[in-house]
Amino acid sequence: MNSMAFSLPKISPFSPIFRLKTLIIVSIISCALVFVSGTDRGSVGNGGDELYREILRDETVERIKELGKISDADGFLERTFLSPASIRAIELIQSWMMDAGLKTWVDQMGNVHGRFEAANSTAETLLIGSHLDTVIDAGMYDGSMGVVCAISALKVFKLNGMLGELQRPVEVIAFSDEEGVRFQTTFLGSAAVAGILSGSALQISDKSGFKMQEVLRENSLDATEESLLQVKYEPKSVWGYVEVHIEQGPVLESIGCPLGIVQGIAGQTRLKVTVKGSQGHAGTVPMFMRQDPMVASAELIVLLESLCKHPESFLAYDDQCGGFTRESLAGLVCTVGEISCWPSASNVNFTVDIRAMDDTVREAIIFEFSKRLDKICDNRMVNCSTENKHTAKAANCDSELSLQLKHAAHSALKKMMVDLQGDVPLLMSGAGHDAIAMSHLTKVGMIFVRCRGGVSHSPEEYVLDDDIWATGLALLQFLETST
Ligand SMILES: NC(=O)N[C@H](N)C(=O)O
Ligand SMILES: [Mn+2]
Ligand SMILES: [Mn+2]
């Protein structure tokens, strides 16, 4: 048995680590943790430790792996909104929910629900969820882990005969779309449950030209504005929303702590930029007569990088007098993720993703980008347009709910380890989560789980089996003490 103390390094707001996807905030002191192997751990409720390990670790890990094999692609993981693989995943998740003693159904947006109706069925419901879709060439933990861990925690309650002790209904939801791969707009499932998905979304087309409405109807889902309204939950029927997710950043690993509590989630905007020039012969059109959208796009992409790398050079920046401050620029990141040109090089499209903890900073960057885009495109004699594909404002997690999750995580970590000193870390999320959409419906709280190297959206994504166990114990503890 080892004993080690971990302390948080000082991070300047402009240091590289501060720009990483997930950022650590202020007052984390230290987290001195040592793993204890074997089964000699404290117990939760009345169950035996072996039961918890079997369900919360071994079975949960097996299920995450099984879900990770359900893919639309050969050789890599890809599961997008209502794709054939998603339908198979829905069926599998439903079977696990039933196994945990939950009543299940699939709603009109393809979200899978598993509900335990407490004796006090009129009490507000605790929702616990994450998403079942993935990016292309994904890892198997992003989204799936949150869903499977929640089902496992309730399964332990069932096996312990403790489901009946829950003071309020508890519902696990596996949301149909968070990544936004298919329709380029994210949170389709959770936005519908939160009642913020506009009916016009049904008319959005995927890359193959299929409208969302057609895709839903193909799967026997009504896909009307009325059916969307049926998916929406009444705020007064809901107590809160909790989500467990991999951190997707390196902070927890760097301080050696398996779990952290999320304080807030960055806002994000996705744009599609179209640059139209004209075709010509590479050997005959003189340089001064060219209307080359490729070079214009390159200039725009570099501009975007400069805007987010050195925002102080572009925005009114004033630490003293109310302009943007170092703090407000925290978490500002811009990415061009996809670029295509057709035919040959006369039209170029590229995607832009802009995120910041402060919504006014994100808006100011978009404003600057649009202004400078017009100038660059005029100079280069090309036509440019931008289309807003998605906007989500930053969300704060509820402080009281976060405190409850923190206590639950602390208790789980103590059961898993010895020598826990200091607090469970508090983090900010640069990545988007269903919790953003759900914050429009109810108070939200999130637990982050460390992942190897902070890597996500890659087959290299990996979470230690014992960290999955710790997550399950934290959820169990939370359910026991807060519902
Ligand atoms: N957690 C995530 O990976 N979420 C999003 N799809 C995102 O941040 O883009
Ligand atoms: Mn993701
Ligand atoms: Mn995710």
mmCIF file of C-alpha atoms in Angstrom, residues 250-434:
data_model
loop_
_atom_site.group_PDB
_atom_site.id
_atom_site.type_symbol
_atom_site.label_atom_id
_atom_site.label_comp_id
_atom_site.label_asym_id
_atom_site.label_seq_id
_atom_site.Cartn_x
_atom_site.Cartn_y
_atom_site.Cartn_z
ATOM 1 C CA PRO A 250 -5.949 15.768 -18.139
ATOM 2 C CA VAL A 251 -6.576 17.542 -14.843
ATOM 3 C CA LEU A 252 -7.896 14.681 -12.712
ATOM 4 C CA GLU A 253 -5.132 12.422 -13.919
ATOM 5 C CA SER A 254 -2.508 15.075 -13.238
ATOM 6 C CA ILE A 255 -3.585 15.389 -9.623
ATOM 7 C CA GLY A 256 -4.202 11.678 -9.204
ATOM 8 C CA CYS A 257 -7.880 11.920 -8.339
ATOM 9 C CA PRO A 258 -10.452 9.617 -10.003
ATOM 10 C CA LEU A 259 -13.475 11.905 -9.570
ATOM 11 C CA GLY A 260 -14.172 15.614 -9.786
ATOM 12 C CA ILE A 261 -17.211 17.860 -9.578
ATOM 13 C CA VAL A 262 -18.145 20.153 -12.453
ATOM 14 C CA GLN A 263 -18.852 23.788 -11.638
ATOM 15 C CA GLY A 264 -19.839 25.012 -15.070
ATOM 16 C CA ILE A 265 -19.862 24.165 -18.769
ATOM 17 C CA ALA A 266 -18.558 26.462 -21.514
ATOM 18 C CA GLY A 267 -20.959 27.927 -24.062
ATOM 19 C CA GLN A 268 -20.407 27.014 -27.688
ATOM 20 C CA THR A 269 -21.209 28.178 -31.202
ATOM 21 C CA ARG A 270 -20.817 26.131 -34.353
ATOM 22 C CA LEU A 271 -20.651 27.930 -37.680
ATOM 23 C CA LYS A 272 -20.447 26.712 -41.246
ATOM 24 C CA VAL A 273 -18.405 29.059 -43.427
ATOM 25 C CA THR A 274 -18.850 28.940 -47.201
ATOM 26 C CA VAL A 275 -16.288 30.586 -49.488
ATOM 27 C CA LYS A 276 -17.158 30.794 -53.167
ATOM 28 C CA GLY A 277 -14.542 31.728 -55.736
ATOM 29 C CA SER A 278 -14.167 30.821 -59.364
ATOM 30 C CA GLN A 279 -12.598 27.915 -61.178
ATOM 31 C CA GLY A 280 -9.687 28.409 -63.493
ATOM 32 C CA HIS A 281 -6.724 26.702 -65.059
ATOM 33 C CA ALA A 282 -3.793 26.274 -62.700
ATOM 34 C CA GLY A 283 -1.381 27.097 -65.509
ATOM 35 C CA THR A 284 -3.101 29.964 -67.281
ATOM 36 C CA VAL A 285 -4.915 32.239 -64.792
ATOM 37 C CA PRO A 286 -2.500 34.999 -63.671
ATOM 38 C CA MET A 287 -2.060 35.313 -59.935
ATOM 39 C CA PHE A 288 -3.580 38.822 -59.734
ATOM 40 C CA MET A 289 -6.788 37.639 -61.448
ATOM 41 C CA ARG A 290 -7.438 34.677 -59.188
ATOM 42 C CA GLN A 291 -10.480 34.303 -56.949
ATOM 43 C CA ASP A 292 -9.129 31.444 -54.939
ATOM 44 C CA PRO A 293 -11.417 30.309 -52.093
ATOM 45 C CA MET A 294 -8.780 27.902 -50.819
ATOM 46 C CA VAL A 295 -6.304 30.648 -49.940
ATOM 47 C CA ALA A 296 -9.084 32.856 -48.582
ATOM 48 C CA SER A 297 -10.171 29.970 -46.343
ATOM 49 C CA ALA A 298 -6.601 29.451 -45.181
ATOM 50 C CA GLU A 299 -6.396 33.127 -44.229
ATOM 51 C CA LEU A 300 -9.723 32.943 -42.384
ATOM 52 C CA ILE A 301 -8.631 29.848 -40.468
ATOM 53 C CA VAL A 302 -5.396 31.485 -39.373
ATOM 54 C CA LEU A 303 -7.364 34.606 -38.386
ATOM 55 C CA LEU A 304 -9.613 32.472 -36.207
ATOM 56 C CA GLU A 305 -6.627 30.923 -34.511
ATOM 57 C CA SER A 306 -5.165 34.365 -33.782
ATOM 58 C CA LEU A 307 -8.481 35.619 -32.394
ATOM 59 C CA CYS A 308 -8.603 32.844 -29.820
ATOM 60 C CA LYS A 309 -4.881 32.638 -29.148
ATOM 61 C CA HIS A 310 -4.417 36.365 -28.608
ATOM 62 C CA PRO A 311 -7.900 37.713 -27.845
ATOM 63 C CA GLU A 312 -6.333 40.626 -25.954
ATOM 64 C CA SER A 313 -4.995 41.935 -29.290
ATOM 65 C CA PHE A 314 -8.449 42.031 -30.842
ATOM 66 C CA LEU A 315 -11.005 42.660 -28.097
ATOM 67 C CA ALA A 316 -11.278 45.692 -25.825
ATOM 68 C CA TYR A 317 -9.153 44.282 -23.048
ATOM 69 C CA ASP A 318 -9.003 46.026 -19.704
ATOM 70 C CA ASP A 319 -8.369 44.343 -16.406
ATOM 71 C CA GLN A 320 -9.155 47.558 -14.494
ATOM 72 C CA CYS A 321 -12.047 49.296 -16.233
ATOM 73 C CA GLY A 322 -14.725 46.805 -17.092
ATOM 74 C CA GLY A 323 -13.483 45.456 -20.450
ATOM 75 C CA PHE A 324 -12.697 41.778 -20.927
ATOM 76 C CA THR A 325 -10.455 40.454 -18.216
ATOM 77 C CA ARG A 326 -8.055 37.543 -18.008
ATOM 78 C CA GLU A 327 -10.745 35.651 -16.088
ATOM 79 C CA SER A 328 -13.451 36.314 -18.645
ATOM 80 C CA LEU A 329 -11.214 35.019 -21.434
ATOM 81 C CA ALA A 330 -10.734 31.718 -19.615
ATOM 82 C CA GLY A 331 -11.507 28.667 -21.683
ATOM 83 C CA LEU A 332 -11.723 30.566 -24.971
ATOM 84 C CA VAL A 333 -10.965 28.090 -27.774
ATOM 85 C CA CYS A 334 -11.628 28.025 -31.524
ATOM 86 C CA THR A 335 -11.401 25.018 -33.816
ATOM 87 C CA VAL A 336 -11.802 24.320 -37.504
ATOM 88 C CA GLY A 337 -12.727 20.668 -37.541
ATOM 89 C CA GLU A 338 -13.741 19.905 -41.097
ATOM 90 C CA ILE A 339 -12.933 21.429 -44.465
ATOM 91 C CA SER A 340 -14.117 20.424 -47.910
ATOM 92 C CA CYS A 341 -13.764 21.871 -51.373
ATOM 93 C CA TRP A 342 -15.852 21.216 -54.464
ATOM 94 C CA PRO A 343 -15.406 20.907 -57.407
ATOM 95 C CA SER A 344 -11.638 20.986 -57.362
ATOM 96 C CA ALA A 345 -11.295 24.317 -55.628
ATOM 97 C CA SER A 346 -14.034 26.817 -56.476
ATOM 98 C CA ASN A 347 -16.162 26.310 -53.343
ATOM 99 C CA VAL A 348 -14.814 25.710 -49.885
ATOM 100 C CA ASN A 349 -16.800 24.907 -46.742
ATOM 101 C CA PHE A 350 -15.358 24.696 -43.291
ATOM 102 C CA THR A 351 -16.741 24.324 -39.801
ATOM 103 C CA VAL A 352 -15.929 26.642 -36.922
ATOM 104 C CA ASP A 353 -16.378 25.789 -33.258
ATOM 105 C CA ILE A 354 -15.965 28.590 -30.706
ATOM 106 C CA ARG A 355 -16.226 28.093 -26.936
ATOM 107 C CA ALA A 356 -15.804 30.209 -23.839
ATOM 108 C CA MET A 357 -16.939 30.224 -20.255
ATOM 109 C CA ASP A 358 -18.119 33.815 -20.716
ATOM 110 C CA ASP A 359 -20.892 34.141 -23.315
ATOM 111 C CA THR A 360 -20.034 37.782 -24.066
ATOM 112 C CA VAL A 361 -16.471 36.783 -24.965
ATOM 113 C CA ARG A 362 -17.747 34.109 -27.358
ATOM 114 C CA GLU A 363 -20.125 36.624 -28.953
ATOM 115 C CA ALA A 364 -17.371 39.237 -29.259
ATOM 116 C CA ILE A 365 -15.096 36.741 -31.011
ATOM 117 C CA ILE A 366 -17.868 35.804 -33.460
ATOM 118 C CA PHE A 367 -18.460 39.502 -34.141
ATOM 119 C CA GLU A 368 -14.747 40.150 -34.784
ATOM 120 C CA PHE A 369 -14.463 37.078 -36.985
ATOM 121 C CA SER A 370 -17.452 38.108 -39.131
ATOM 122 C CA LYS A 371 -16.179 41.674 -39.492
ATOM 123 C CA ARG A 372 -12.698 40.608 -40.545
ATOM 124 C CA LEU A 373 -14.085 37.817 -42.745
ATOM 125 C CA ASP A 374 -15.922 40.400 -44.878
ATOM 126 C CA LYS A 375 -12.722 42.365 -45.360
ATOM 127 C CA ILE A 376 -10.584 39.353 -46.238
ATOM 128 C CA CYS A 377 -13.194 38.036 -48.669
ATOM 129 C CA ASP A 378 -13.547 41.453 -50.372
ATOM 130 C CA ASN A 379 -9.783 41.724 -50.772
ATOM 131 C CA ARG A 380 -9.611 38.271 -52.274
ATOM 132 C CA MET A 381 -12.674 38.786 -54.514
ATOM 133 C CA VAL A 382 -14.520 35.751 -53.162
ATOM 134 C CA ASN A 383 -18.034 35.505 -51.704
ATOM 135 C CA CYS A 384 -18.214 34.393 -48.120
ATOM 136 C CA SER A 385 -21.146 33.542 -45.892
ATOM 137 C CA THR A 386 -21.530 32.079 -42.421
ATOM 138 C CA GLU A 387 -24.384 29.966 -41.159
ATOM 139 C CA ASN A 388 -24.991 29.472 -37.463
ATOM 140 C CA LYS A 389 -25.449 25.729 -36.933
ATOM 141 C CA HIS A 390 -25.654 25.638 -33.180
ATOM 142 C CA THR A 391 -25.439 27.879 -30.161
ATOM 143 C CA ALA A 392 -25.541 26.903 -26.505
ATOM 144 C CA LYS A 393 -24.967 29.350 -23.692
ATOM 145 C CA ALA A 394 -22.622 28.478 -20.851
ATOM 146 C CA ALA A 395 -24.299 26.682 -17.958
ATOM 147 C CA ASN A 396 -23.581 26.748 -14.253
ATOM 148 C CA CYS A 397 -24.068 23.662 -12.142
ATOM 149 C CA ASP A 398 -26.297 24.082 -9.100
ATOM 150 C CA SER A 399 -24.172 24.752 -6.023
ATOM 151 C CA GLU A 400 -26.259 22.708 -3.585
ATOM 152 C CA LEU A 401 -26.571 19.732 -5.921
ATOM 153 C CA SER A 402 -22.835 19.948 -6.612
ATOM 154 C CA LEU A 403 -22.146 19.886 -2.889
ATOM 155 C CA GLN A 404 -24.246 16.737 -2.537
ATOM 156 C CA LEU A 405 -22.362 15.131 -5.410
ATOM 157 C CA LYS A 406 -19.095 16.217 -3.850
ATOM 158 C CA HIS A 407 -19.971 14.559 -0.547
ATOM 159 C CA ALA A 408 -21.016 11.419 -2.418
ATOM 160 C CA ALA A 409 -17.777 11.390 -4.437
ATOM 161 C CA HIS A 410 -15.740 12.009 -1.286
ATOM 162 C CA SER A 411 -17.404 9.129 0.485
ATOM 163 C CA ALA A 412 -16.933 6.815 -2.532
ATOM 164 C CA LEU A 413 -13.259 7.744 -2.794
ATOM 165 C CA LYS A 414 -12.777 7.054 0.882
ATOM 166 C CA LYS A 415 -14.316 3.630 0.386
ATOM 167 C CA MET A 416 -12.003 2.971 -2.532
ATOM 168 C CA MET A 417 -8.852 4.455 -1.057
ATOM 169 C CA VAL A 418 -6.928 5.472 2.004
ATOM 170 C CA ASP A 419 -5.369 8.726 2.975
ATOM 171 C CA LEU A 420 -7.829 10.989 1.209
ATOM 172 C CA GLN A 421 -6.716 14.495 2.097
ATOM 173 C CA GLY A 422 -8.236 17.731 0.915
ATOM 174 C CA ASP A 423 -11.227 18.117 -1.266
ATOM 175 C CA VAL A 424 -12.692 16.476 -4.325
ATOM 176 C CA PRO A 425 -11.554 18.766 -7.181
ATOM 177 C CA LEU A 426 -13.849 21.289 -8.796
ATOM 178 C CA LEU A 427 -13.555 21.611 -12.567
ATOM 179 C CA MET A 428 -14.921 23.622 -15.450
ATOM 180 C CA SER A 429 -15.917 21.771 -18.608
ATOM 181 C CA GLY A 430 -14.814 23.032 -21.984
ATOM 182 C CA ALA A 431 -16.707 20.158 -23.592
ATOM 183 C CA GLY A 432 -20.458 20.361 -24.103
ATOM 184 C CA HIS A 433 -22.805 18.032 -22.249
ATOM 185 C CA ASP A 434 -26.503 17.203 -22.145
#
